[in-house]
Amino acid sequence: MQQILENDPDITLVTVQPEDFETLVAIRIEAMRESLERVGRFDPVRAQERFREGFSASCTHYIQVAGSKVGFVVVKPSSDGLLLDHLYIKPAVQGQGIGAAVLRQVFAQADATASTVRVGALKESDSNRFYVRHGFQLVESGEFDNYYLRPQRFEGAPMASINVRIEDDLKARAYLELERLGATSSELLRQTLQYVAEHGQLPFMMTEEDEALLATVRERLASPQRVKVSLDDL
């Protein structure tokens, strides 16, 4: 099955088959080799083993340009949206906008259901700048990898989906952050939700996963006294 990118008709996504595994591994190794050698972690056997652990042909597509396979992308569903598990472009064709075009396609898929997109990147890899440039925010830094999140966008999403997301997630986060800042009036909360509806993100970022704050989130979500505000109230 082939899918021509709406934002770049010269690029096609082609469904892979289970027997394509070795070809995909070769592309992965070719694309990652320079970054891994830079930090002394290049191990083609380990690269193959790690890819095999999470390989899913149904979630994987070749990236094809002018009939040539120049990379591949893996997008998987996750508990809170989409996981961009892999995006590799062969070094010979990097810097030509191919990765950006594929990323826009992933964003369109996420935006259709107001979903987040998560991705990880080797710390020393140039891909970190690539993801930040395209709107990802650093949320965690491990020993070897950085982990990024692209927040939800609501443009074009069904109203029911928007309301569910607001009620179950953003509303609670917005209220608690306002509470932490000492501003909990209904009008300010209403304005915050209006901003979320228009821009697809909070007007502030919770930069730390404070355990006390998370405990308060759970308590408020479980309480029948919690504030009930949705887009229908605006």
PDB file of C-alpha atoms in Angstrom:
ATOM      1  CA  MET A   1       0.000   0.000   0.000  1.00  0.00           C
ATOM      2  CA  GLN A   2       1.294   3.453  -0.934  1.00  0.00           C
ATOM      3  CA  GLN A   3       0.448   6.872   0.468  1.00  0.00           C
ATOM      4  CA  ILE A   4       1.501  10.043  -1.343  1.00  0.00           C
ATOM      5  CA  LEU A   5       2.191  12.872   1.085  1.00  0.00           C
ATOM      6  CA  GLU A   6      -0.311  15.686   0.720  1.00  0.00           C
ATOM      7  CA  ASN A   7       2.314  18.259   1.686  1.00  0.00           C
ATOM      8  CA  ASP A   8       4.913  16.858  -0.780  1.00  0.00           C
ATOM      9  CA  PRO A   9       3.644  14.721  -3.691  1.00  0.00           C
ATOM     10  CA  ASP A  10       7.213  13.680  -4.555  1.00  0.00           C
ATOM     11  CA  ILE A  11       7.403  11.619  -1.368  1.00  0.00           C
ATOM     12  CA  THR A  12       5.546   8.346  -0.921  1.00  0.00           C
ATOM     13  CA  LEU A  13       5.097   6.175   2.154  1.00  0.00           C
ATOM     14  CA  VAL A  14       5.088   2.484   1.327  1.00  0.00           C
ATOM     15  CA  THR A  15       3.923  -0.247   3.696  1.00  0.00           C
ATOM     16  CA  VAL A  16       6.668  -2.714   4.599  1.00  0.00           C
ATOM     17  CA  GLN A  17       6.442  -6.488   4.944  1.00  0.00           C
ATOM     18  CA  PRO A  18       7.913  -8.630   7.745  1.00  0.00           C
ATOM     19  CA  GLU A  19      10.573  -9.900   5.323  1.00  0.00           C
ATOM     20  CA  ASP A  20      11.840  -6.314   4.906  1.00  0.00           C
ATOM     21  CA  PHE A  21      13.402  -6.443   8.372  1.00  0.00           C
ATOM     22  CA  GLU A  22      17.038  -6.776   7.239  1.00  0.00           C
ATOM     23  CA  THR A  23      16.699  -3.918   4.747  1.00  0.00           C
ATOM     24  CA  LEU A  24      15.230  -1.695   7.447  1.00  0.00           C
ATOM     25  CA  VAL A  25      18.050  -2.563   9.851  1.00  0.00           C
ATOM     26  CA  ALA A  26      20.594  -1.618   7.184  1.00  0.00           C
ATOM     27  CA  ILE A  27      18.933   1.782   6.738  1.00  0.00           C
ATOM     28  CA  ARG A  28      18.831   2.287  10.511  1.00  0.00           C
ATOM     29  CA  ILE A  29      22.524   1.489  10.890  1.00  0.00           C
ATOM     30  CA  GLU A  30      23.488   3.696   7.960  1.00  0.00           C
ATOM     31  CA  ALA A  31      21.501   6.634   9.327  1.00  0.00           C
ATOM     32  CA  MET A  32      22.698   6.285  12.933  1.00  0.00           C
ATOM     33  CA  ARG A  33      26.292   5.253  12.390  1.00  0.00           C
ATOM     34  CA  GLU A  34      27.911   8.692  12.554  1.00  0.00           C
ATOM     35  CA  SER A  35      26.102   9.715  15.750  1.00  0.00           C
ATOM     36  CA  LEU A  36      26.832   6.403  17.466  1.00  0.00           C
ATOM     37  CA  GLU A  37      30.504   6.387  16.450  1.00  0.00           C
ATOM     38  CA  ARG A  38      30.824   9.919  17.831  1.00  0.00           C
ATOM     39  CA  VAL A  39      29.969   8.637  21.330  1.00  0.00           C
ATOM     40  CA  GLY A  40      31.676   5.264  20.988  1.00  0.00           C
ATOM     41  CA  ARG A  41      28.426   3.274  20.950  1.00  0.00           C
ATOM     42  CA  PHE A  42      28.334   1.955  17.407  1.00  0.00           C
ATOM     43  CA  ASP A  43      27.401  -1.730  17.550  1.00  0.00           C
ATOM     44  CA  PRO A  44      25.552  -3.065  14.490  1.00  0.00           C
ATOM     45  CA  VAL A  45      24.572  -6.267  16.274  1.00  0.00           C
ATOM     46  CA  ARG A  46      23.018  -4.356  19.161  1.00  0.00           C
ATOM     47  CA  ALA A  47      21.296  -1.989  16.717  1.00  0.00           C
ATOM     48  CA  GLN A  48      19.693  -4.975  15.026  1.00  0.00           C
ATOM     49  CA  GLU A  49      18.621  -6.557  18.320  1.00  0.00           C
ATOM     50  CA  ARG A  50      17.048  -3.361  19.635  1.00  0.00           C
ATOM     51  CA  PHE A  51      15.134  -2.812  16.418  1.00  0.00           C
ATOM     52  CA  ARG A  52      13.892  -6.407  16.407  1.00  0.00           C
ATOM     53  CA  GLU A  53      12.504  -6.020  19.946  1.00  0.00           C
ATOM     54  CA  GLY A  54       9.947  -3.448  18.854  1.00  0.00           C
ATOM     55  CA  PHE A  55       9.558  -4.247  15.159  1.00  0.00           C
ATOM     56  CA  SER A  56       6.003  -3.986  13.841  1.00  0.00           C
ATOM     57  CA  ALA A  57       5.585  -4.152  10.079  1.00  0.00           C
ATOM     58  CA  SER A  58       2.050  -2.742  10.281  1.00  0.00           C
ATOM     59  CA  CYS A  59       3.359   0.479  11.879  1.00  0.00           C
ATOM     60  CA  THR A  60       6.348   0.864   9.548  1.00  0.00           C
ATOM     61  CA  HIS A  61       6.561   2.603   6.164  1.00  0.00           C
ATOM     62  CA  TYR A  62       9.388   3.059   3.716  1.00  0.00           C
ATOM     63  CA  ILE A  63      10.005   6.656   2.696  1.00  0.00           C
ATOM     64  CA  GLN A  64      10.290   6.628  -1.061  1.00  0.00           C
ATOM     65  CA  VAL A  65      11.419   9.435  -3.365  1.00  0.00           C
ATOM     66  CA  ALA A  66      11.371   9.019  -7.149  1.00  0.00           C
ATOM     67  CA  GLY A  67      11.033   5.268  -6.709  1.00  0.00           C
ATOM     68  CA  SER A  68      14.032   4.975  -4.372  1.00  0.00           C
ATOM     69  CA  LYS A  69      13.788   3.961  -0.727  1.00  0.00           C
ATOM     70  CA  VAL A  70      15.583   6.707   1.189  1.00  0.00           C
ATOM     71  CA  GLY A  71      14.484   5.910   4.733  1.00  0.00           C
ATOM     72  CA  PHE A  72      11.612   4.707   6.867  1.00  0.00           C
ATOM     73  CA  VAL A  73       9.258   5.894   9.590  1.00  0.00           C
ATOM     74  CA  VAL A  74       7.580   3.998  12.431  1.00  0.00           C
ATOM     75  CA  VAL A  75       4.528   5.485  14.143  1.00  0.00           C
ATOM     76  CA  LYS A  76       2.792   3.545  16.904  1.00  0.00           C
ATOM     77  CA  PRO A  77      -0.277   4.284  19.011  1.00  0.00           C
ATOM     78  CA  SER A  78       0.483   5.022  22.658  1.00  0.00           C
ATOM     79  CA  SER A  79      -1.586   5.550  25.785  1.00  0.00           C
ATOM     80  CA  ASP A  80      -1.818   9.309  25.260  1.00  0.00           C
ATOM     81  CA  GLY A  81      -1.359   9.749  21.509  1.00  0.00           C
ATOM     82  CA  LEU A  82       1.276   8.685  19.010  1.00  0.00           C
ATOM     83  CA  LEU A  83       4.839   7.448  19.433  1.00  0.00           C
ATOM     84  CA  LEU A  84       7.238   8.373  16.647  1.00  0.00           C
ATOM     85  CA  ASP A  85       9.361   5.311  17.301  1.00  0.00           C
ATOM     86  CA  HIS A  86      11.775   5.726  14.384  1.00  0.00           C
ATOM     87  CA  LEU A  87      12.434   8.229  11.610  1.00  0.00           C
ATOM     88  CA  TYR A  88      15.540   7.565   9.552  1.00  0.00           C
ATOM     89  CA  ILE A  89      16.734   9.226   6.365  1.00  0.00           C
ATOM     90  CA  LYS A  90      19.828   7.980   4.547  1.00  0.00           C
ATOM     91  CA  PRO A  91      22.767  10.389   5.016  1.00  0.00           C
ATOM     92  CA  ALA A  92      23.135  10.977   1.268  1.00  0.00           C
ATOM     93  CA  VAL A  93      19.710  12.668   1.093  1.00  0.00           C
ATOM     94  CA  GLN A  94      19.511  14.326   4.493  1.00  0.00           C
ATOM     95  CA  GLY A  95      19.001  18.077   4.563  1.00  0.00           C
ATOM     96  CA  GLN A  96      16.600  18.074   1.612  1.00  0.00           C
ATOM     97  CA  GLY A  97      13.381  18.458   3.594  1.00  0.00           C
ATOM     98  CA  ILE A  98      12.358  14.808   3.343  1.00  0.00           C
ATOM     99  CA  GLY A  99      12.266  14.214   7.083  1.00  0.00           C
ATOM    100  CA  ALA A 100      10.365  17.450   7.657  1.00  0.00           C
ATOM    101  CA  ALA A 101       7.736  16.472   5.082  1.00  0.00           C
ATOM    102  CA  VAL A 102       7.228  13.078   6.725  1.00  0.00           C
ATOM    103  CA  LEU A 103       7.032  14.745  10.138  1.00  0.00           C
ATOM    104  CA  ARG A 104       4.283  17.069   8.895  1.00  0.00           C
ATOM    105  CA  GLN A 105       2.345  13.985   7.797  1.00  0.00           C
ATOM    106  CA  VAL A 106       2.718  12.489  11.280  1.00  0.00           C
ATOM    107  CA  PHE A 107       1.530  15.779  12.778  1.00  0.00           C
ATOM    108  CA  ALA A 108      -1.533  15.772  10.521  1.00  0.00           C
ATOM    109  CA  GLN A 109      -2.358  12.264  11.727  1.00  0.00           C
ATOM    110  CA  ALA A 110      -2.005  13.365  15.344  1.00  0.00           C
ATOM    111  CA  ASP A 111      -3.971  16.590  14.898  1.00  0.00           C
ATOM    112  CA  ALA A 112      -6.928  14.735  13.394  1.00  0.00           C
ATOM    113  CA  THR A 113      -7.585  13.252  16.842  1.00  0.00           C
ATOM    114  CA  ALA A 114      -5.991  15.974  19.009  1.00  0.00           C
ATOM    115  CA  SER A 115      -3.202  13.584  20.018  1.00  0.00           C
ATOM    116  CA  THR A 116       0.251  14.205  21.407  1.00  0.00           C
ATOM    117  CA  VAL A 117       3.379  12.915  19.640  1.00  0.00           C
ATOM    118  CA  ARG A 118       6.338  11.530  21.578  1.00  0.00           C
ATOM    119  CA  VAL A 119       9.833  10.822  20.272  1.00  0.00           C
ATOM    120  CA  GLY A 120      13.263   9.929  21.643  1.00  0.00           C
ATOM    121  CA  ALA A 121      16.671  10.960  20.295  1.00  0.00           C
ATOM    122  CA  LEU A 122      20.264  10.019  21.067  1.00  0.00           C
ATOM    123  CA  LYS A 123      21.707  12.898  23.084  1.00  0.00           C
ATOM    124  CA  GLU A 124      24.570  13.633  20.708  1.00  0.00           C
ATOM    125  CA  SER A 125      22.461  13.274  17.569  1.00  0.00           C
ATOM    126  CA  ASP A 126      21.634  16.191  15.262  1.00  0.00           C
ATOM    127  CA  SER A 127      18.040  14.953  15.402  1.00  0.00           C
ATOM    128  CA  ASN A 128      17.626  16.797  18.714  1.00  0.00           C
ATOM    129  CA  ARG A 129      17.798  20.153  16.939  1.00  0.00           C
ATOM    130  CA  PHE A 130      15.521  18.817  14.217  1.00  0.00           C
ATOM    131  CA  TYR A 131      12.772  17.856  16.649  1.00  0.00           C
ATOM    132  CA  VAL A 132      13.019  21.047  18.706  1.00  0.00           C
ATOM    133  CA  ARG A 133      12.860  23.105  15.503  1.00  0.00           C
ATOM    134  CA  HIS A 134       9.600  21.364  14.643  1.00  0.00           C
ATOM    135  CA  GLY A 135       7.869  22.083  17.930  1.00  0.00           C
ATOM    136  CA  PHE A 136       8.850  19.218  20.222  1.00  0.00           C
ATOM    137  CA  GLN A 137       9.546  20.042  23.859  1.00  0.00           C
ATOM    138  CA  LEU A 138      12.123  18.239  25.982  1.00  0.00           C
ATOM    139  CA  VAL A 139      10.360  16.411  28.817  1.00  0.00           C
ATOM    140  CA  GLU A 140      12.998  13.952  30.052  1.00  0.00           C
ATOM    141  CA  SER A 141      16.706  13.308  29.687  1.00  0.00           C
ATOM    142  CA  GLY A 142      18.067   9.790  30.271  1.00  0.00           C
ATOM    143  CA  GLU A 143      21.602   8.454  30.354  1.00  0.00           C
ATOM    144  CA  PHE A 144      21.894   8.231  26.582  1.00  0.00           C
ATOM    145  CA  ASP A 145      18.658   9.619  25.126  1.00  0.00           C
ATOM    146  CA  ASN A 146      16.482  12.728  25.264  1.00  0.00           C
ATOM    147  CA  TYR A 147      12.720  12.369  25.186  1.00  0.00           C
ATOM    148  CA  TYR A 148      10.430  14.927  23.583  1.00  0.00           C
ATOM    149  CA  LEU A 149       6.727  15.703  23.432  1.00  0.00           C
ATOM    150  CA  ARG A 150       4.733  17.636  20.864  1.00  0.00           C
ATOM    151  CA  PRO A 151       1.611  18.902  22.679  1.00  0.00           C
ATOM    152  CA  GLN A 152      -1.885  18.374  21.379  1.00  0.00           C
ATOM    153  CA  ARG A 153      -3.212  20.586  18.626  1.00  0.00           C
ATOM    154  CA  PHE A 154      -6.964  20.985  18.255  1.00  0.00           C
ATOM    155  CA  GLU A 155      -7.294  22.523  14.801  1.00  0.00           C
ATOM    156  CA  GLY A 156      -9.736  20.418  12.804  1.00  0.00           C
ATOM    157  CA  ALA A 157     -10.382  17.965  15.647  1.00  0.00           C
ATOM    158  CA  PRO A 158     -13.982  16.875  16.332  1.00  0.00           C
ATOM    159  CA  MET A 159     -15.600  18.901  19.112  1.00  0.00           C
ATOM    160  CA  ALA A 160     -16.296  15.756  21.141  1.00  0.00           C
ATOM    161  CA  SER A 161     -12.614  14.861  21.089  1.00  0.00           C
ATOM    162  CA  ILE A 162     -11.692  18.374  22.201  1.00  0.00           C
ATOM    163  CA  ASN A 163     -14.108  18.266  25.115  1.00  0.00           C
ATOM    164  CA  VAL A 164     -12.851  14.878  26.271  1.00  0.00           C
ATOM    165  CA  ARG A 165      -9.246  16.060  26.211  1.00  0.00           C
ATOM    166  CA  ILE A 166     -10.087  19.257  28.068  1.00  0.00           C
ATOM    167  CA  GLU A 167     -12.119  17.484  30.750  1.00  0.00           C
ATOM    168  CA  ASP A 168      -9.722  14.588  31.308  1.00  0.00           C
ATOM    169  CA  ASP A 169      -6.365  16.331  31.081  1.00  0.00           C
ATOM    170  CA  LEU A 170      -5.844  19.962  30.210  1.00  0.00           C
ATOM    171  CA  LYS A 171      -8.552  21.349  32.456  1.00  0.00           C
ATOM    172  CA  ALA A 172      -7.149  19.643  35.523  1.00  0.00           C
ATOM    173  CA  ARG A 173      -3.592  20.667  34.672  1.00  0.00           C
ATOM    174  CA  ALA A 174      -4.641  24.240  33.984  1.00  0.00           C
ATOM    175  CA  TYR A 175      -6.623  24.533  37.193  1.00  0.00           C
ATOM    176  CA  LEU A 176      -3.839  23.085  39.337  1.00  0.00           C
ATOM    177  CA  GLU A 177      -1.192  25.287  37.799  1.00  0.00           C
ATOM    178  CA  LEU A 178      -3.367  28.342  38.348  1.00  0.00           C
ATOM    179  CA  GLU A 179      -3.936  27.174  41.907  1.00  0.00           C
ATOM    180  CA  ARG A 180      -0.199  26.815  42.414  1.00  0.00           C
ATOM    181  CA  LEU A 181       0.238  30.369  41.148  1.00  0.00           C
ATOM    182  CA  GLY A 182      -2.467  31.596  43.483  1.00  0.00           C
ATOM    183  CA  ALA A 183      -4.989  32.444  40.761  1.00  0.00           C
ATOM    184  CA  THR A 184      -8.003  30.146  40.870  1.00  0.00           C
ATOM    185  CA  SER A 185     -10.929  32.329  39.853  1.00  0.00           C
ATOM    186  CA  SER A 186     -13.481  30.773  37.526  1.00  0.00           C
ATOM    187  CA  GLU A 187     -13.013  33.603  35.045  1.00  0.00           C
ATOM    188  CA  LEU A 188      -9.255  33.048  34.824  1.00  0.00           C
ATOM    189  CA  LEU A 189      -9.790  29.320  34.410  1.00  0.00           C
ATOM    190  CA  ARG A 190     -12.330  30.062  31.690  1.00  0.00           C
ATOM    191  CA  GLN A 191      -9.808  32.293  29.901  1.00  0.00           C
ATOM    192  CA  THR A 192      -7.171  29.569  30.173  1.00  0.00           C
ATOM    193  CA  LEU A 193      -9.457  27.001  28.562  1.00  0.00           C
ATOM    194  CA  GLN A 194     -10.336  29.468  25.815  1.00  0.00           C
ATOM    195  CA  TYR A 195      -6.608  29.854  25.105  1.00  0.00           C
ATOM    196  CA  VAL A 196      -6.239  26.066  24.963  1.00  0.00           C
ATOM    197  CA  ALA A 197      -9.145  25.796  22.541  1.00  0.00           C
ATOM    198  CA  GLU A 198      -7.651  28.411  20.226  1.00  0.00           C
ATOM    199  CA  HIS A 199      -3.966  27.452  20.411  1.00  0.00           C
ATOM    200  CA  GLY A 200      -3.969  23.768  21.290  1.00  0.00           C
ATOM    201  CA  GLN A 201      -1.692  24.194  24.294  1.00  0.00           C
ATOM    202  CA  LEU A 202      -1.526  25.714  27.758  1.00  0.00           C
ATOM    203  CA  PRO A 203      -0.370  29.351  28.061  1.00  0.00           C
ATOM    204  CA  PHE A 204       2.285  28.120  30.492  1.00  0.00           C
ATOM    205  CA  MET A 205       4.365  24.981  30.880  1.00  0.00           C
ATOM    206  CA  MET A 206       4.664  22.752  33.927  1.00  0.00           C
ATOM    207  CA  THR A 207       8.418  22.353  33.820  1.00  0.00           C
ATOM    208  CA  GLU A 208       8.820  19.918  36.738  1.00  0.00           C
ATOM    209  CA  GLU A 209       7.032  16.683  37.554  1.00  0.00           C
ATOM    210  CA  ASP A 210       6.572  17.587  41.184  1.00  0.00           C
ATOM    211  CA  GLU A 211       5.316  14.579  43.143  1.00  0.00           C
ATOM    212  CA  ALA A 212       3.193  16.697  45.469  1.00  0.00           C
ATOM    213  CA  LEU A 213       1.524  18.384  42.507  1.00  0.00           C
ATOM    214  CA  LEU A 214       0.879  15.044  40.820  1.00  0.00           C
ATOM    215  CA  ALA A 215      -0.700  13.759  44.038  1.00  0.00           C
ATOM    216  CA  THR A 216      -2.960  16.813  44.066  1.00  0.00           C
ATOM    217  CA  VAL A 217      -3.912  16.135  40.457  1.00  0.00           C
ATOM    218  CA  ARG A 218      -5.000  12.605  41.314  1.00  0.00           C
ATOM    219  CA  GLU A 219      -6.909  13.791  44.377  1.00  0.00           C
ATOM    220  CA  ARG A 220      -8.756  16.526  42.484  1.00  0.00           C
ATOM    221  CA  LEU A 221      -9.655  14.241  39.596  1.00  0.00           C
ATOM    222  CA  ALA A 222     -11.151  11.810  42.117  1.00  0.00           C
ATOM    223  CA  SER A 223     -13.080  14.485  43.967  1.00  0.00           C
ATOM    224  CA  PRO A 224     -16.737  15.238  43.098  1.00  0.00           C
ATOM    225  CA  GLN A 225     -16.035  18.830  44.110  1.00  0.00           C
ATOM    226  CA  ARG A 226     -13.555  19.433  41.292  1.00  0.00           C
ATOM    227  CA  VAL A 227     -14.302  22.309  38.936  1.00  0.00           C
ATOM    228  CA  LYS A 228     -16.386  21.241  35.913  1.00  0.00           C
ATOM    229  CA  VAL A 229     -15.625  23.396  32.894  1.00  0.00           C
ATOM    230  CA  SER A 230     -15.688  22.351  29.260  1.00  0.00           C
ATOM    231  CA  LEU A 231     -15.761  24.120  25.932  1.00  0.00           C
ATOM    232  CA  ASP A 232     -19.558  24.001  26.056  1.00  0.00           C
ATOM    233  CA  ASP A 233     -19.404  26.422  29.010  1.00  0.00           C
ATOM    234  CA  LEU A 234     -17.348  29.035  27.163  1.00  0.00           C
TER     235      LEU A 234
END
